[in-house]
């Protein structure tokens, strides 16, 4: 069985490019049996939901996803509560949040958005400074557009607990976990980049990686950081599979970028 994984397809930012068509072509050339999407389909559920429907129709294979932080954005304040948007996604049968999806008798996929607890930040900043999500006049947009009505740390703990319950229930199986946020510090943004010693705090949590190692998860699929990387660490195969914004594509060629971003797992 061949499972493809991709994330951060940002269909609104990349609207000048036929991204869904390119992904479906890749599904066929790679002879995939299923596709996993690790979040950031677009900046609004108004775009992400119909896009997921279109992708499901055109892909011709099962497609499962987790939302990313951008999919939770509520620009117009229509919901005022990110939990309502989360529920819209989670209620779909193709959303991994709160579910275990068996790919076959031996392999299960588990997923959730993941969140951040500032554990990828540094001691140079206080908890108070991280809560502001603002540094050198740059604002982390989740602070304006995502309101969980609880602290980042509390929401992260809730997601962590859900993941642990599902992972523990799949003991003895091969496990693929999909999150939008990253779980190990090797996937932070290099701190030499201006302000990233601060903004790394909003990339995920060390506790996800610790959880994956504790339960010997086979694969961790992630997005969010807008680069691509593979890392085998303490028995977990970590894959960051971001397609990114077209402005970040080094080749300028959509098909090539989809090919480079998408990872294939054979089980
Ligand atoms: Fe993204």
mmCIF file of C-alpha atoms and ligand atoms in Angstrom:
data_model
loop_
_atom_site.group_PDB
_atom_site.id
_atom_site.type_symbol
_atom_site.label_atom_id
_atom_site.label_comp_id
_atom_site.label_asym_id
_atom_site.label_seq_id
_atom_site.Cartn_x
_atom_site.Cartn_y
_atom_site.Cartn_z
ATOM 1 C CA UNK A 1 0.000 0.000 0.000
ATOM 2 C CA UNK A 2 1.362 3.419 -0.994
ATOM 3 C CA UNK A 3 0.375 6.405 1.145
ATOM 4 C CA UNK A 4 1.144 9.943 -0.017
ATOM 5 C CA UNK A 5 1.464 12.914 2.359
ATOM 6 C CA UNK A 6 1.470 16.643 1.678
ATOM 7 C CA UNK A 7 0.656 19.814 3.638
ATOM 8 C CA UNK A 8 0.417 23.582 3.442
ATOM 9 C CA UNK A 9 -1.093 23.630 -0.027
ATOM 10 C CA UNK A 10 -2.545 27.129 0.672
ATOM 11 C CA UNK A 11 -5.062 27.080 -2.170
ATOM 12 C CA UNK A 12 -6.019 30.756 -1.823
ATOM 13 C CA UNK A 13 -2.475 32.135 -1.782
ATOM 14 C CA UNK A 14 -1.650 29.723 -4.643
ATOM 15 C CA UNK A 15 -4.912 30.349 -6.526
ATOM 16 C CA UNK A 16 -3.133 31.219 -9.783
ATOM 17 C CA UNK A 17 -1.858 27.611 -9.923
ATOM 18 C CA UNK A 18 -3.894 24.416 -10.515
ATOM 19 C CA UNK A 19 -2.708 22.837 -7.248
ATOM 20 C CA UNK A 20 -5.516 20.265 -6.858
ATOM 21 C CA UNK A 21 -5.034 19.111 -10.451
ATOM 22 C CA UNK A 22 -1.260 18.759 -9.888
ATOM 23 C CA UNK A 23 -1.790 16.765 -6.674
ATOM 24 C CA UNK A 24 -4.235 14.434 -8.458
ATOM 25 C CA UNK A 25 -1.750 13.900 -11.299
ATOM 26 C CA UNK A 26 0.910 13.009 -8.745
ATOM 27 C CA UNK A 27 -1.498 10.557 -7.074
ATOM 28 C CA UNK A 28 -1.768 8.740 -10.390
ATOM 29 C CA UNK A 29 1.921 8.767 -11.350
ATOM 30 C CA UNK A 30 2.905 7.591 -7.853
ATOM 31 C CA UNK A 31 0.106 4.966 -7.941
ATOM 32 C CA UNK A 32 -1.036 6.017 -4.458
ATOM 33 C CA UNK A 33 -3.717 4.178 -2.510
ATOM 34 C CA UNK A 34 -4.445 7.017 -0.050
ATOM 35 C CA UNK A 35 -3.457 10.639 0.550
ATOM 36 C CA UNK A 36 -2.896 12.410 3.885
ATOM 37 C CA UNK A 37 -2.995 16.211 4.179
ATOM 38 C CA UNK A 38 -1.309 17.786 7.224
ATOM 39 C CA UNK A 39 -3.201 21.091 7.286
ATOM 40 C CA UNK A 40 -3.180 24.625 5.897
ATOM 41 C CA UNK A 41 -5.457 23.970 2.962
ATOM 42 C CA UNK A 42 -6.380 27.672 2.909
ATOM 43 C CA UNK A 43 -6.951 30.716 5.129
ATOM 44 C CA UNK A 44 -10.679 30.089 5.587
ATOM 45 C CA UNK A 45 -13.038 27.192 6.078
ATOM 46 C CA UNK A 46 -15.139 28.766 3.278
ATOM 47 C CA UNK A 47 -12.341 27.743 0.885
ATOM 48 C CA UNK A 48 -10.966 24.669 2.665
ATOM 49 C CA UNK A 49 -14.275 22.748 2.848
ATOM 50 C CA UNK A 50 -15.270 22.938 -0.857
ATOM 51 C CA UNK A 51 -11.633 22.329 -1.825
ATOM 52 C CA UNK A 52 -11.542 19.148 0.248
ATOM 53 C CA UNK A 53 -14.748 18.021 -1.467
ATOM 54 C CA UNK A 54 -13.236 18.693 -4.884
ATOM 55 C CA UNK A 55 -10.008 16.944 -3.994
ATOM 56 C CA UNK A 56 -11.904 13.915 -2.727
ATOM 57 C CA UNK A 57 -13.880 13.702 -5.988
ATOM 58 C CA UNK A 58 -10.911 14.169 -8.303
ATOM 59 C CA UNK A 59 -8.377 12.072 -6.359
ATOM 60 C CA UNK A 60 -10.235 8.788 -6.815
ATOM 61 C CA UNK A 61 -8.604 7.424 -3.619
ATOM 62 C CA UNK A 62 -9.318 8.044 0.091
ATOM 63 C CA UNK A 63 -8.070 11.474 1.220
ATOM 64 C CA UNK A 64 -7.760 12.244 4.963
ATOM 65 C CA UNK A 65 -6.737 15.542 6.501
ATOM 66 C CA UNK A 66 -6.159 17.517 9.653
ATOM 67 C CA UNK A 67 -6.809 21.280 9.665
ATOM 68 C CA UNK A 68 -3.887 23.649 10.147
ATOM 69 C CA UNK A 69 -3.863 26.931 12.037
ATOM 70 C CA UNK A 70 -4.658 28.816 8.796
ATOM 71 C CA UNK A 71 -7.755 26.652 8.217
ATOM 72 C CA UNK A 72 -8.961 27.912 11.604
ATOM 73 C CA UNK A 73 -8.624 31.597 10.724
ATOM 74 C CA UNK A 74 -11.800 33.591 11.284
ATOM 75 C CA UNK A 75 -10.899 36.808 9.507
ATOM 76 C CA UNK A 76 -14.319 38.407 9.623
ATOM 77 C CA UNK A 77 -15.060 37.315 13.192
ATOM 78 C CA UNK A 78 -17.960 35.249 11.843
ATOM 79 C CA UNK A 79 -17.605 32.571 14.546
ATOM 80 C CA UNK A 80 -15.647 34.305 17.291
ATOM 81 C CA UNK A 81 -14.795 30.844 18.598
ATOM 82 C CA UNK A 82 -12.275 28.556 16.898
ATOM 83 C CA UNK A 83 -13.838 25.518 18.570
ATOM 84 C CA UNK A 84 -16.904 25.933 16.301
ATOM 85 C CA UNK A 85 -14.747 25.865 13.167
ATOM 86 C CA UNK A 86 -12.780 22.914 14.560
ATOM 87 C CA UNK A 87 -16.069 21.027 15.028
ATOM 88 C CA UNK A 88 -17.066 21.666 11.413
ATOM 89 C CA UNK A 89 -13.871 19.988 10.265
ATOM 90 C CA UNK A 90 -13.885 17.241 12.912
ATOM 91 C CA UNK A 91 -17.457 16.202 12.032
ATOM 92 C CA UNK A 92 -16.364 15.211 8.514
ATOM 93 C CA UNK A 93 -15.600 11.539 7.913
ATOM 94 C CA UNK A 94 -12.389 12.471 6.070
ATOM 95 C CA UNK A 95 -11.026 14.540 8.994
ATOM 96 C CA UNK A 96 -8.634 12.676 11.273
ATOM 97 C CA UNK A 97 -9.389 14.783 14.378
ATOM 98 C CA UNK A 98 -10.659 12.541 17.161
ATOM 99 C CA UNK A 99 -10.648 9.384 15.016
ATOM 100 C CA UNK A 100 -8.642 6.304 14.236
ATOM 101 C CA UNK A 101 -8.705 5.396 10.555
ATOM 102 C CA UNK A 102 -7.574 1.865 9.757
ATOM 103 C CA UNK A 103 -5.783 1.734 6.416
ATOM 104 C CA UNK A 104 -5.690 -2.064 6.654
ATOM 105 C CA UNK A 105 -5.526 -4.672 9.430
ATOM 106 C CA UNK A 106 -1.972 -3.732 10.344
ATOM 107 C CA UNK A 107 -1.824 0.033 9.942
ATOM 108 C CA UNK A 108 -3.779 2.906 11.530
ATOM 109 C CA UNK A 109 -3.724 6.632 10.855
ATOM 110 C CA UNK A 110 -4.329 9.022 13.750
ATOM 111 C CA UNK A 111 -4.284 12.785 13.541
ATOM 112 C CA UNK A 112 -5.158 16.156 14.952
ATOM 113 C CA UNK A 113 -4.215 19.766 14.384
ATOM 114 C CA UNK A 114 -1.708 19.917 17.280
ATOM 115 C CA UNK A 115 -1.040 23.267 18.886
ATOM 116 C CA UNK A 116 1.820 25.136 20.543
ATOM 117 C CA UNK A 117 2.843 25.452 24.169
ATOM 118 C CA UNK A 118 5.912 27.744 23.666
ATOM 119 C CA UNK A 119 8.288 24.834 24.443
ATOM 120 C CA UNK A 120 10.150 25.593 21.195
ATOM 121 C CA UNK A 121 10.779 29.149 22.404
ATOM 122 C CA UNK A 122 13.773 30.242 24.453
ATOM 123 C CA UNK A 123 14.310 31.460 28.009
ATOM 124 C CA UNK A 124 15.085 34.890 26.554
ATOM 125 C CA UNK A 125 11.341 35.636 26.530
ATOM 126 C CA UNK A 126 8.801 35.379 29.309
ATOM 127 C CA UNK A 127 5.513 33.495 29.208
ATOM 128 C CA UNK A 128 3.814 36.900 29.149
ATOM 129 C CA UNK A 129 5.781 37.913 26.032
ATOM 130 C CA UNK A 130 4.845 34.689 24.267
ATOM 131 C CA UNK A 131 1.187 35.131 25.150
ATOM 132 C CA UNK A 132 1.240 38.487 23.338
ATOM 133 C CA UNK A 133 2.373 36.811 20.079
ATOM 134 C CA UNK A 134 3.958 40.040 18.987
ATOM 135 C CA UNK A 135 7.637 40.863 18.560
ATOM 136 C CA UNK A 136 9.487 43.722 16.852
ATOM 137 C CA UNK A 137 6.153 44.960 15.469
ATOM 138 C CA UNK A 138 5.480 41.588 13.823
ATOM 139 C CA UNK A 139 2.251 39.923 14.918
ATOM 140 C CA UNK A 140 1.652 36.164 14.838
ATOM 141 C CA UNK A 141 -1.721 36.203 13.053
ATOM 142 C CA UNK A 142 -3.302 33.418 15.124
ATOM 143 C CA UNK A 143 -3.506 35.958 17.939
ATOM 144 C CA UNK A 144 -6.040 37.952 15.899
ATOM 145 C CA UNK A 145 -7.772 35.175 13.978
ATOM 146 C CA UNK A 146 -7.913 32.106 16.231
ATOM 147 C CA UNK A 147 -9.643 32.284 19.596
ATOM 148 C CA UNK A 148 -9.898 28.936 21.405
ATOM 149 C CA UNK A 149 -11.394 30.585 24.509
ATOM 150 C CA UNK A 150 -8.636 28.910 26.497
ATOM 151 C CA UNK A 151 -4.878 29.283 26.692
ATOM 152 C CA UNK A 152 -2.612 27.873 23.992
ATOM 153 C CA UNK A 153 -1.149 25.499 26.564
ATOM 154 C CA UNK A 154 -4.555 24.203 27.635
ATOM 155 C CA UNK A 155 -5.677 23.631 24.050
ATOM 156 C CA UNK A 156 -2.390 21.858 23.276
ATOM 157 C CA UNK A 157 -2.882 19.590 26.330
ATOM 158 C CA UNK A 158 -6.363 18.674 25.126
ATOM 159 C CA UNK A 159 -5.044 17.675 21.710
ATOM 160 C CA UNK A 160 -2.115 15.799 23.270
ATOM 161 C CA UNK A 161 -4.498 13.817 25.449
ATOM 162 C CA UNK A 162 -6.711 12.947 22.481
ATOM 163 C CA UNK A 163 -3.696 11.773 20.488
ATOM 164 C CA UNK A 164 -2.428 9.664 23.389
ATOM 165 C CA UNK A 165 -5.802 7.926 23.818
ATOM 166 C CA UNK A 166 -5.962 7.061 20.126
ATOM 167 C CA UNK A 167 -2.314 5.982 19.867
ATOM 168 C CA UNK A 168 -2.609 3.777 22.978
ATOM 169 C CA UNK A 169 -5.682 2.097 21.457
ATOM 170 C CA UNK A 170 -3.651 1.058 18.380
ATOM 171 C CA UNK A 171 -0.936 -0.837 20.242
ATOM 172 C CA UNK A 172 0.661 -3.539 18.110
ATOM 173 C CA UNK A 173 -0.216 -1.822 14.821
ATOM 174 C CA UNK A 174 1.894 0.284 12.539
ATOM 175 C CA UNK A 175 0.920 3.878 13.380
ATOM 176 C CA UNK A 176 1.061 6.991 11.234
ATOM 177 C CA UNK A 177 0.313 10.223 13.139
ATOM 178 C CA UNK A 178 -0.600 13.368 11.205
ATOM 179 C CA UNK A 179 -0.398 16.777 12.895
ATOM 180 C CA UNK A 180 -0.075 20.252 11.482
ATOM 181 C CA UNK A 181 2.277 21.332 14.270
ATOM 182 C CA UNK A 182 5.751 19.863 14.684
ATOM 183 C CA UNK A 183 6.833 17.618 17.550
ATOM 184 C CA UNK A 184 10.618 17.807 17.764
ATOM 185 C CA UNK A 185 13.002 20.805 17.920
ATOM 186 C CA UNK A 186 14.870 19.670 14.801
ATOM 187 C CA UNK A 187 11.950 21.116 12.834
ATOM 188 C CA UNK A 188 12.173 24.625 14.248
ATOM 189 C CA UNK A 189 13.106 27.511 11.956
ATOM 190 C CA UNK A 190 16.848 28.329 12.226
ATOM 191 C CA UNK A 191 17.229 31.036 14.864
ATOM 192 C CA UNK A 192 19.603 33.026 12.656
ATOM 193 C CA UNK A 193 16.533 34.155 10.748
ATOM 194 C CA UNK A 194 15.431 37.485 12.223
ATOM 195 C CA UNK A 195 12.883 37.160 15.058
ATOM 196 C CA UNK A 196 12.597 33.363 14.814
ATOM 197 C CA UNK A 197 14.187 32.842 18.219
ATOM 198 C CA UNK A 198 10.839 34.323 19.328
ATOM 199 C CA UNK A 199 8.381 32.984 16.717
ATOM 200 C CA UNK A 200 9.592 29.367 17.009
ATOM 201 C CA UNK A 201 7.444 29.247 20.144
ATOM 202 C CA UNK A 202 4.380 28.956 17.873
ATOM 203 C CA UNK A 203 5.474 25.923 15.852
ATOM 204 C CA UNK A 204 4.392 23.053 18.096
ATOM 205 C CA UNK A 205 5.416 21.211 21.228
ATOM 206 C CA UNK A 206 8.167 18.878 22.410
ATOM 207 C CA UNK A 207 5.457 16.805 24.079
ATOM 208 C CA UNK A 208 4.231 15.465 20.718
ATOM 209 C CA UNK A 209 7.664 14.004 19.927
ATOM 210 C CA UNK A 210 7.919 12.570 23.451
ATOM 211 C CA UNK A 211 4.507 10.946 23.008
ATOM 212 C CA UNK A 212 5.460 9.446 19.635
ATOM 213 C CA UNK A 213 8.667 7.986 21.099
ATOM 214 C CA UNK A 214 6.877 6.633 24.174
ATOM 215 C CA UNK A 215 4.439 4.646 22.030
ATOM 216 C CA UNK A 216 6.943 3.840 19.256
ATOM 217 C CA UNK A 217 4.888 5.547 16.554
ATOM 218 C CA UNK A 218 6.251 4.625 13.121
ATOM 219 C CA UNK A 219 5.654 7.855 11.195
ATOM 220 C CA UNK A 220 4.998 11.473 12.176
ATOM 221 C CA UNK A 221 3.704 13.587 9.286
ATOM 222 C CA UNK A 222 3.829 17.351 9.846
ATOM 223 C CA UNK A 223 3.550 20.698 8.088
ATOM 224 C CA UNK A 224 3.464 24.306 9.311
ATOM 225 C CA UNK A 225 7.142 25.299 9.071
ATOM 226 C CA UNK A 226 7.190 25.787 5.277
ATOM 227 C CA UNK A 227 10.193 23.672 4.501
ATOM 228 C CA UNK A 228 10.657 19.991 3.720
ATOM 229 C CA UNK A 229 12.673 17.587 5.781
ATOM 230 C CA UNK A 230 12.970 13.928 6.789
ATOM 231 C CA UNK A 231 14.439 12.805 10.091
ATOM 232 C CA UNK A 232 14.737 9.386 11.733
ATOM 233 C CA UNK A 233 14.981 10.006 15.482
ATOM 234 C CA UNK A 234 14.678 7.446 18.275
ATOM 235 C CA UNK A 235 12.703 5.087 16.052
ATOM 236 C CA UNK A 236 10.204 7.672 14.723
ATOM 237 C CA UNK A 237 10.312 8.589 11.030
ATOM 238 C CA UNK A 238 9.472 12.332 10.912
ATOM 239 C CA UNK A 239 8.428 13.869 7.600
ATOM 240 C CA UNK A 240 7.685 17.524 6.971
ATOM 241 C CA UNK A 241 5.810 17.762 3.681
ATOM 242 C CA UNK A 242 5.000 21.432 2.982
ATOM 243 C CA UNK A 243 4.093 22.586 -0.515
ATOM 244 C CA UNK A 244 4.365 26.233 0.643
ATOM 245 C CA UNK A 245 3.387 29.552 -0.938
ATOM 246 C CA UNK A 246 4.233 29.914 -4.638
ATOM 247 C CA UNK A 247 6.489 32.819 -3.645
ATOM 248 C CA UNK A 248 8.637 30.293 -1.754
ATOM 249 C CA UNK A 249 9.017 27.799 -4.627
ATOM 250 C CA UNK A 250 12.656 27.640 -5.690
ATOM 251 C CA UNK A 251 11.865 25.957 -9.025
ATOM 252 C CA UNK A 252 8.836 28.117 -9.866
ATOM 253 C CA UNK A 253 7.285 24.930 -11.284
ATOM 254 C CA UNK A 254 4.145 23.571 -9.598
ATOM 255 C CA UNK A 255 4.547 19.902 -10.665
ATOM 256 C CA UNK A 256 8.137 19.837 -9.485
ATOM 257 C CA UNK A 257 7.229 21.436 -6.152
ATOM 258 C CA UNK A 258 4.359 18.974 -5.582
ATOM 259 C CA UNK A 259 6.776 16.123 -6.358
ATOM 260 C CA UNK A 260 9.381 17.448 -3.931
ATOM 261 C CA UNK A 261 6.883 18.182 -1.138
ATOM 262 C CA UNK A 262 4.900 14.939 -1.272
ATOM 263 C CA UNK A 263 6.364 12.032 0.653
ATOM 264 C CA UNK A 264 5.331 8.445 -0.055
ATOM 265 C CA UNK A 265 5.184 5.805 2.687
ATOM 266 C CA UNK A 266 4.955 2.151 1.726
ATOM 267 C CA UNK A 267 3.322 -0.166 4.224
HETATM 268 FE FE1 LIG B 1 1.313 27.019 6.156
#
